[in-house]
CSV table of C-alpha atoms in Angstrom, one decimal:
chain,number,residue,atom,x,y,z
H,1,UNK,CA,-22.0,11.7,-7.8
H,2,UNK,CA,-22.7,9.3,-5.0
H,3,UNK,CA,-19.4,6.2,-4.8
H,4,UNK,CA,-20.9,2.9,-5.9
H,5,UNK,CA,-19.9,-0.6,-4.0
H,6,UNK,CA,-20.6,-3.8,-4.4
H,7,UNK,CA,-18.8,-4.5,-1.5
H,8,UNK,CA,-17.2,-2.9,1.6
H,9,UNK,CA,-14.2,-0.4,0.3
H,10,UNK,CA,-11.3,-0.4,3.4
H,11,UNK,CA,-9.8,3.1,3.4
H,12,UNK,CA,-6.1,2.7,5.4
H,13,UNK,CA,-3.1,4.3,6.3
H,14,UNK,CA,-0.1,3.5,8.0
H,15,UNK,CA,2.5,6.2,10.1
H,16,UNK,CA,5.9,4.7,10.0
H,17,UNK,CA,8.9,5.0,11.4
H,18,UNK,CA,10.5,5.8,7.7
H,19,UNK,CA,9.9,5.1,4.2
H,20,UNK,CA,12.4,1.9,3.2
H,21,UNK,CA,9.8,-1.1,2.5
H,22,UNK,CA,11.4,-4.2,4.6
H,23,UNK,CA,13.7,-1.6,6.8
H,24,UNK,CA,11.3,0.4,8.8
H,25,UNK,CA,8.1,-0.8,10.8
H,26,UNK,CA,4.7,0.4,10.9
H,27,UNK,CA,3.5,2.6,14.5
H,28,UNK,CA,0.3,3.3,13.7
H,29,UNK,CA,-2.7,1.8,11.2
H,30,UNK,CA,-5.9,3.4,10.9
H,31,UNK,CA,-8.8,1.5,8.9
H,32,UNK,CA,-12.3,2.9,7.6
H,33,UNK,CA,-14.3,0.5,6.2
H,34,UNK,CA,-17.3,2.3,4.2
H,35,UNK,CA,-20.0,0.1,3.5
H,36,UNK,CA,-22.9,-0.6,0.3
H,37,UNK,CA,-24.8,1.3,2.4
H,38,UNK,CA,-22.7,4.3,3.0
H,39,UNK,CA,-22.0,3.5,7.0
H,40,UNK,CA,-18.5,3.6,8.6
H,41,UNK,CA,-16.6,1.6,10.6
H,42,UNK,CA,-14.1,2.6,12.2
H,43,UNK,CA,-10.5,1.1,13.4
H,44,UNK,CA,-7.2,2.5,14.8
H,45,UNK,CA,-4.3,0.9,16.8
H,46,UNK,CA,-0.8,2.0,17.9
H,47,UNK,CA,2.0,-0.7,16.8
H,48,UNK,CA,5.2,-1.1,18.5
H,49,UNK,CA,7.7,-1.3,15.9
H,50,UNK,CA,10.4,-2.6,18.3
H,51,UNK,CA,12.8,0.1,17.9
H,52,UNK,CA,13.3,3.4,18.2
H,53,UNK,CA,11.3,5.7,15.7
H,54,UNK,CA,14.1,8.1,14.4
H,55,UNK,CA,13.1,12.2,15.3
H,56,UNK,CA,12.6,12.5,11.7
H,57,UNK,CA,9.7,10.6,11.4
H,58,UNK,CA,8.7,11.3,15.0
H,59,UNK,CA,8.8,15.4,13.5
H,60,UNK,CA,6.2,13.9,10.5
H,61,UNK,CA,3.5,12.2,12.7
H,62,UNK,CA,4.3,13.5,16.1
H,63,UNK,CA,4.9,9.6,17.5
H,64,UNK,CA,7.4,9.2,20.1
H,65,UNK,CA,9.1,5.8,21.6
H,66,UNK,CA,6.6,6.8,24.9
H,67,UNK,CA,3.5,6.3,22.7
H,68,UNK,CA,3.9,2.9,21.6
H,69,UNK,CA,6.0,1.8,24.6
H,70,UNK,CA,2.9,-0.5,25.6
H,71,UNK,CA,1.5,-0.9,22.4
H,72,UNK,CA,0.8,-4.5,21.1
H,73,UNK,CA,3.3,-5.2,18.1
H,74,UNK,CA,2.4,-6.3,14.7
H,75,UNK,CA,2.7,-10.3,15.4
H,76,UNK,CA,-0.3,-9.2,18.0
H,77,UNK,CA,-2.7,-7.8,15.9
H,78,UNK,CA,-1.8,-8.8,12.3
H,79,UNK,CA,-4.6,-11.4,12.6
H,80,UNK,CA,-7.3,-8.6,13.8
H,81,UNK,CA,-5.8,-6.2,11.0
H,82,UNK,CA,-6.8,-9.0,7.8
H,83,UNK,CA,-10.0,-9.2,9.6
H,84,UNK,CA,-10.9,-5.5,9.0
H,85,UNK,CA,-9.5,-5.8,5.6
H,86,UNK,CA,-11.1,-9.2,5.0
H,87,UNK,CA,-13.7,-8.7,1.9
H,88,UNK,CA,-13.2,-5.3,1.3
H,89,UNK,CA,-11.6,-3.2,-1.8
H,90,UNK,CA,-8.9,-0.8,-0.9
H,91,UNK,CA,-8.8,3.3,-1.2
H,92,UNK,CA,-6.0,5.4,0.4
H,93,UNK,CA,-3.8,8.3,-0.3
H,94,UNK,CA,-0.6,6.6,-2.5
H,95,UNK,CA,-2.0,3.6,-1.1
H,96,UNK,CA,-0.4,1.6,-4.2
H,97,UNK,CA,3.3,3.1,-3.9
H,98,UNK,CA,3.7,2.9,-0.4
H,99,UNK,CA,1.1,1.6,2.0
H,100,UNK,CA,0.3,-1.8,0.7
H,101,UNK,CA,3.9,-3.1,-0.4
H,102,UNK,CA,4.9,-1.9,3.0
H,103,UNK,CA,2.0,-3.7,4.6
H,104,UNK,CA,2.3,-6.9,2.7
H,105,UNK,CA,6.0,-7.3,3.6
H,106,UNK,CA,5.5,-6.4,7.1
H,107,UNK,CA,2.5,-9.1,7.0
H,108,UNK,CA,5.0,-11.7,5.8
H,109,UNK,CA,8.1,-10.7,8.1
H,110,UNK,CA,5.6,-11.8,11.2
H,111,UNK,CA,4.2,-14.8,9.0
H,112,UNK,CA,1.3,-13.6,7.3
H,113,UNK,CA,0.5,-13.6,3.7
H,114,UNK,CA,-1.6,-11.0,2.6
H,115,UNK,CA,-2.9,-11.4,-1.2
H,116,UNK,CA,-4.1,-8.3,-2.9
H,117,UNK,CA,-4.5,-9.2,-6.5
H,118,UNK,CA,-7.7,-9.7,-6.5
H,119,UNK,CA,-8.3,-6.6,-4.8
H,120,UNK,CA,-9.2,-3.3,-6.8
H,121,UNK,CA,-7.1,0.0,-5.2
H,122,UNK,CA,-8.7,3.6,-5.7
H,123,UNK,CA,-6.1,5.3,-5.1
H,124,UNK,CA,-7.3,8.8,-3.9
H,125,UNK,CA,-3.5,10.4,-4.5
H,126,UNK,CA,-3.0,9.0,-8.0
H,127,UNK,CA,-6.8,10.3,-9.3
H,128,UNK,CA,-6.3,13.9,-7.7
H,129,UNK,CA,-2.8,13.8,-9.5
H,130,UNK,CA,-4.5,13.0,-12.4
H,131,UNK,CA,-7.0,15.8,-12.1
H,132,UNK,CA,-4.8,18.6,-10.1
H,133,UNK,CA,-1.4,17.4,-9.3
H,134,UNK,CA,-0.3,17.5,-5.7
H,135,UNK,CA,-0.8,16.0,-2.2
H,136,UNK,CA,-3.1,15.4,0.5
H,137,UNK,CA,-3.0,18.5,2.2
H,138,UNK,CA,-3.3,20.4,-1.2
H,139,UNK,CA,-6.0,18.1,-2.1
H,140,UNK,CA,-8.1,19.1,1.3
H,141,UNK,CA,-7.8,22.7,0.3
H,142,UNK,CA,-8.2,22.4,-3.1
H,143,UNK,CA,-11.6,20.0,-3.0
H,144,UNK,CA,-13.0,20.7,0.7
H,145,UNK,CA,-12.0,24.1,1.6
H,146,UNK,CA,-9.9,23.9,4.7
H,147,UNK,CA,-6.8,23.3,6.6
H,148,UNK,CA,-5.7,19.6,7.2
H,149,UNK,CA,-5.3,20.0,10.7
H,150,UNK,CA,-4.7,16.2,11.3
H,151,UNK,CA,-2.2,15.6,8.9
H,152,UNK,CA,0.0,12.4,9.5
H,153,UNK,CA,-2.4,11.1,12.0
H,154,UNK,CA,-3.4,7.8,10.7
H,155,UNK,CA,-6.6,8.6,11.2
H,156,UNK,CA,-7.0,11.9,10.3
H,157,UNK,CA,-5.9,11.2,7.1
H,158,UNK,CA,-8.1,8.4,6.3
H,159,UNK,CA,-11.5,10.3,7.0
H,160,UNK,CA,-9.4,13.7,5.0
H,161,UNK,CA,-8.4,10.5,2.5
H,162,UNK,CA,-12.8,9.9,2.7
H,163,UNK,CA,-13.9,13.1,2.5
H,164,UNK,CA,-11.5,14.5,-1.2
H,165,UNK,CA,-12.6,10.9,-2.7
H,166,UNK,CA,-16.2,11.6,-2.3
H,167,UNK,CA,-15.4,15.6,-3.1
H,168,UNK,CA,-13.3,14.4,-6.0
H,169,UNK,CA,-16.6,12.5,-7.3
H,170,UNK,CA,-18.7,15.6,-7.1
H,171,UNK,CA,-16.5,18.0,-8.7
H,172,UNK,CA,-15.8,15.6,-11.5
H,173,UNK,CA,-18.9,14.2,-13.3
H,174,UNK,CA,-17.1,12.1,-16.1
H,175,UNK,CA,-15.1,10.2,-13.4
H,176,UNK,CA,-16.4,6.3,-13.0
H,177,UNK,CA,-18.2,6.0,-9.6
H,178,UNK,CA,-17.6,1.9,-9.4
H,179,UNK,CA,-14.9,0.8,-7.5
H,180,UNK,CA,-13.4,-1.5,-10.7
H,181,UNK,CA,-13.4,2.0,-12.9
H,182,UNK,CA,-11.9,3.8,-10.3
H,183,UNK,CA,-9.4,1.0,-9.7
H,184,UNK,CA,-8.2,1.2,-13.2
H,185,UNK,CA,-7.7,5.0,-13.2
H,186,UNK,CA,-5.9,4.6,-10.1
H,187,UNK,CA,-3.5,2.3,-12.3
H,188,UNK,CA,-4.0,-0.7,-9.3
H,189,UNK,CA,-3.2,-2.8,-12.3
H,190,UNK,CA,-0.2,-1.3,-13.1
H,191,UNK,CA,1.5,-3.3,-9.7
H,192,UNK,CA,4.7,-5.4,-9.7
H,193,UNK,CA,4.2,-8.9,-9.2
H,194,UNK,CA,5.9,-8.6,-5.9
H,195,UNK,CA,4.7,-5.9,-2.8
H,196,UNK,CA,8.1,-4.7,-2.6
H,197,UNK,CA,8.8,-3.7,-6.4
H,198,UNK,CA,11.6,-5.3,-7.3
H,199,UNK,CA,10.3,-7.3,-9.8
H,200,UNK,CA,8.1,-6.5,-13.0
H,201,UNK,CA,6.2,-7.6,-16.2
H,202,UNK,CA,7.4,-7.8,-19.5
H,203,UNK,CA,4.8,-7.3,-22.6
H,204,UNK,CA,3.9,-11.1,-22.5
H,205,UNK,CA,3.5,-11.1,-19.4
H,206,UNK,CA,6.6,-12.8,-17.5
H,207,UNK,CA,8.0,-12.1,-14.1
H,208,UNK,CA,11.6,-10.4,-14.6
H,209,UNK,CA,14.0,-8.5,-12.8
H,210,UNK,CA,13.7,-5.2,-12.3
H,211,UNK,CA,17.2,-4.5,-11.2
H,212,UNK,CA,21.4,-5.5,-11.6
H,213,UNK,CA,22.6,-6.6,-14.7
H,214,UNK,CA,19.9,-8.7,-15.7
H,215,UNK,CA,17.4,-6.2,-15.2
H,216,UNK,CA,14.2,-7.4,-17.6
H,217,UNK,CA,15.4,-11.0,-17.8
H,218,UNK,CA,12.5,-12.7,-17.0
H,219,UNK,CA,13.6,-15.4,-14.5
H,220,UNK,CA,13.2,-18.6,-16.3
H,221,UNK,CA,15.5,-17.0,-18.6
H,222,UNK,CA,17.2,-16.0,-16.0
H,223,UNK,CA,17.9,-19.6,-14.4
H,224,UNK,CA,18.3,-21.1,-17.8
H,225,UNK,CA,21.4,-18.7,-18.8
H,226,UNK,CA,22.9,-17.6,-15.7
H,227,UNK,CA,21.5,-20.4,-12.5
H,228,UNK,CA,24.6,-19.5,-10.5
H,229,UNK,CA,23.8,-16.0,-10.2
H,230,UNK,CA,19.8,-16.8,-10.0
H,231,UNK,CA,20.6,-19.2,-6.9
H,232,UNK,CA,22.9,-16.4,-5.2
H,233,UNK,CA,19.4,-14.6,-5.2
H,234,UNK,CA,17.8,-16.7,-4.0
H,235,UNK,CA,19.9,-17.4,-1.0
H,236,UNK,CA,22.3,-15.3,-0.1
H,237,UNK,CA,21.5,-11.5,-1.5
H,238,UNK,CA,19.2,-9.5,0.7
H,239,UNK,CA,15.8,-9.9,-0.9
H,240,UNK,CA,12.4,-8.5,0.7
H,241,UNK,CA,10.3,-11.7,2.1
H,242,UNK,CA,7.8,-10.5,-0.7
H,243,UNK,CA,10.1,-10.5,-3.6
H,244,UNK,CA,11.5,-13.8,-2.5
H,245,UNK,CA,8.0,-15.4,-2.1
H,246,UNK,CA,7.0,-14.2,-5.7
H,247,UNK,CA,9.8,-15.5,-7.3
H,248,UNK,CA,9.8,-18.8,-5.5
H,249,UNK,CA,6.2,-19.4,-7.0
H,250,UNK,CA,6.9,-18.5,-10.7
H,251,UNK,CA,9.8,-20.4,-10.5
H,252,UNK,CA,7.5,-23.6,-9.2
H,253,UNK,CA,5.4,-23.1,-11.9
H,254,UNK,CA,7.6,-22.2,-14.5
């Protein structure tokens, strides 16, 4: 079954220098952009994360401190980066749990704002788990046949990230071949309201708190009942940029 797009779909990953949303920085991004017609284009750049990447992650990815040494850091290309993503839907491997709310809040810790909401995510990881639970490596075997030999290079795993969607379309025939179907399976609408996850919806709908003692208060509840503790939030407790961002606009329109 041959994927359907309206539009271009923007395949990414990022290498990191750990896992912690807001703590660690991004050292490598790789971007496919497949297009209505079926072409690629393709995009890959080093990031210096301006530290040192810790020998754990360097044993992951293989990146040392020498690699990025002269590479241009996030502030220098975060501008070219939402111009490959510009237009596009998104498909990745766990792209939902990790990539994007790490990308997002990296975006607005150099002073960019990256909206994703209207976005639909296929989320390669979350439809193979669905299908035959385990990861990417698994899911190149198990659909393709082979080794991963590129594993936790950005860009190997994007085209491996590629090749099991489009494998994971022919094996399945009742799986939806439009990005919006494959969105929803995916669960992309299943996000918190902010990129780093520390908020969440309640059943009508409201922003709340998704942690502490008033975890699933929504906040104008929240500021109504306990303001003291809502303003300490706000300004003094150690908040993701994202999180912050989020609640400052519900709160402006609440």
């Amino acid at each position: 079954m041959a994927l359907i797009l309206q539009r271009p779909l923007a395949f990414f990953d990022l290498e990191t220098t750990g896992v912690k949303t807001g703590k660690d920085r991004i050292v490598q991004i790789a971007i496919v952009r497949v297009m209505p017609d079926g072409t690629r284009e393709a995009w890959e750049s080093l990031v210096n994360p301006g530290m040192p990447i810790p020998k754990e992650a360097t044993a992951v990815h293989g990146i040392h401190d020498a690699d990025v040494a002269d590479a241009p850091k996030l502030l220098d290309i975060a501008q070219e980066i939402l111009g490959q993503l510009a237009g596009c839907d998104l498909c990745g491997f766990n792209l939902i749990r990790f990539d994007v709310p790490f990308l997002a809040e990296e975006f607005l810790r150099v002073g960019f704002t990256w909206d994703t909401s209207a976005l639909r995510i296929v989320d390669a990881q979350r439809i193979f788990h669905k299908m035959e639970p385990r990861d990417l490596t698994a899911a190149v075997k198990f659909y393709l046949g082979r080794g991963h030999a590129t594993a936790h290079s950005a860009l190997g795993d994007v085209d491996a990230t590629i090749d099991v969607l489009h494998a994971q379309l022919e094996r399945y025939p009742e799986l939806p071949s439009s990005v919006d179907d494959l969105g929803t399976l995916s669960g992309d609408r299943e996000r918190s309201p902010d990129a780093a996850g520390k908020l969440s919806y309640n059943q009508a709908g409201e922003v709340c708190i998704g942690f502490g003692k008033y975890k699933g208060w929504p906040l104008e509840a929240l500021g109504r009942n306990d303001p003291g503790y809502l303003d300490w939030l706000m300004n003094k407790a150690e908040l993701p940029a994202s999180t912050l961002v989020t609640m400052k606009q519900v709160l402006a329109n609440s």
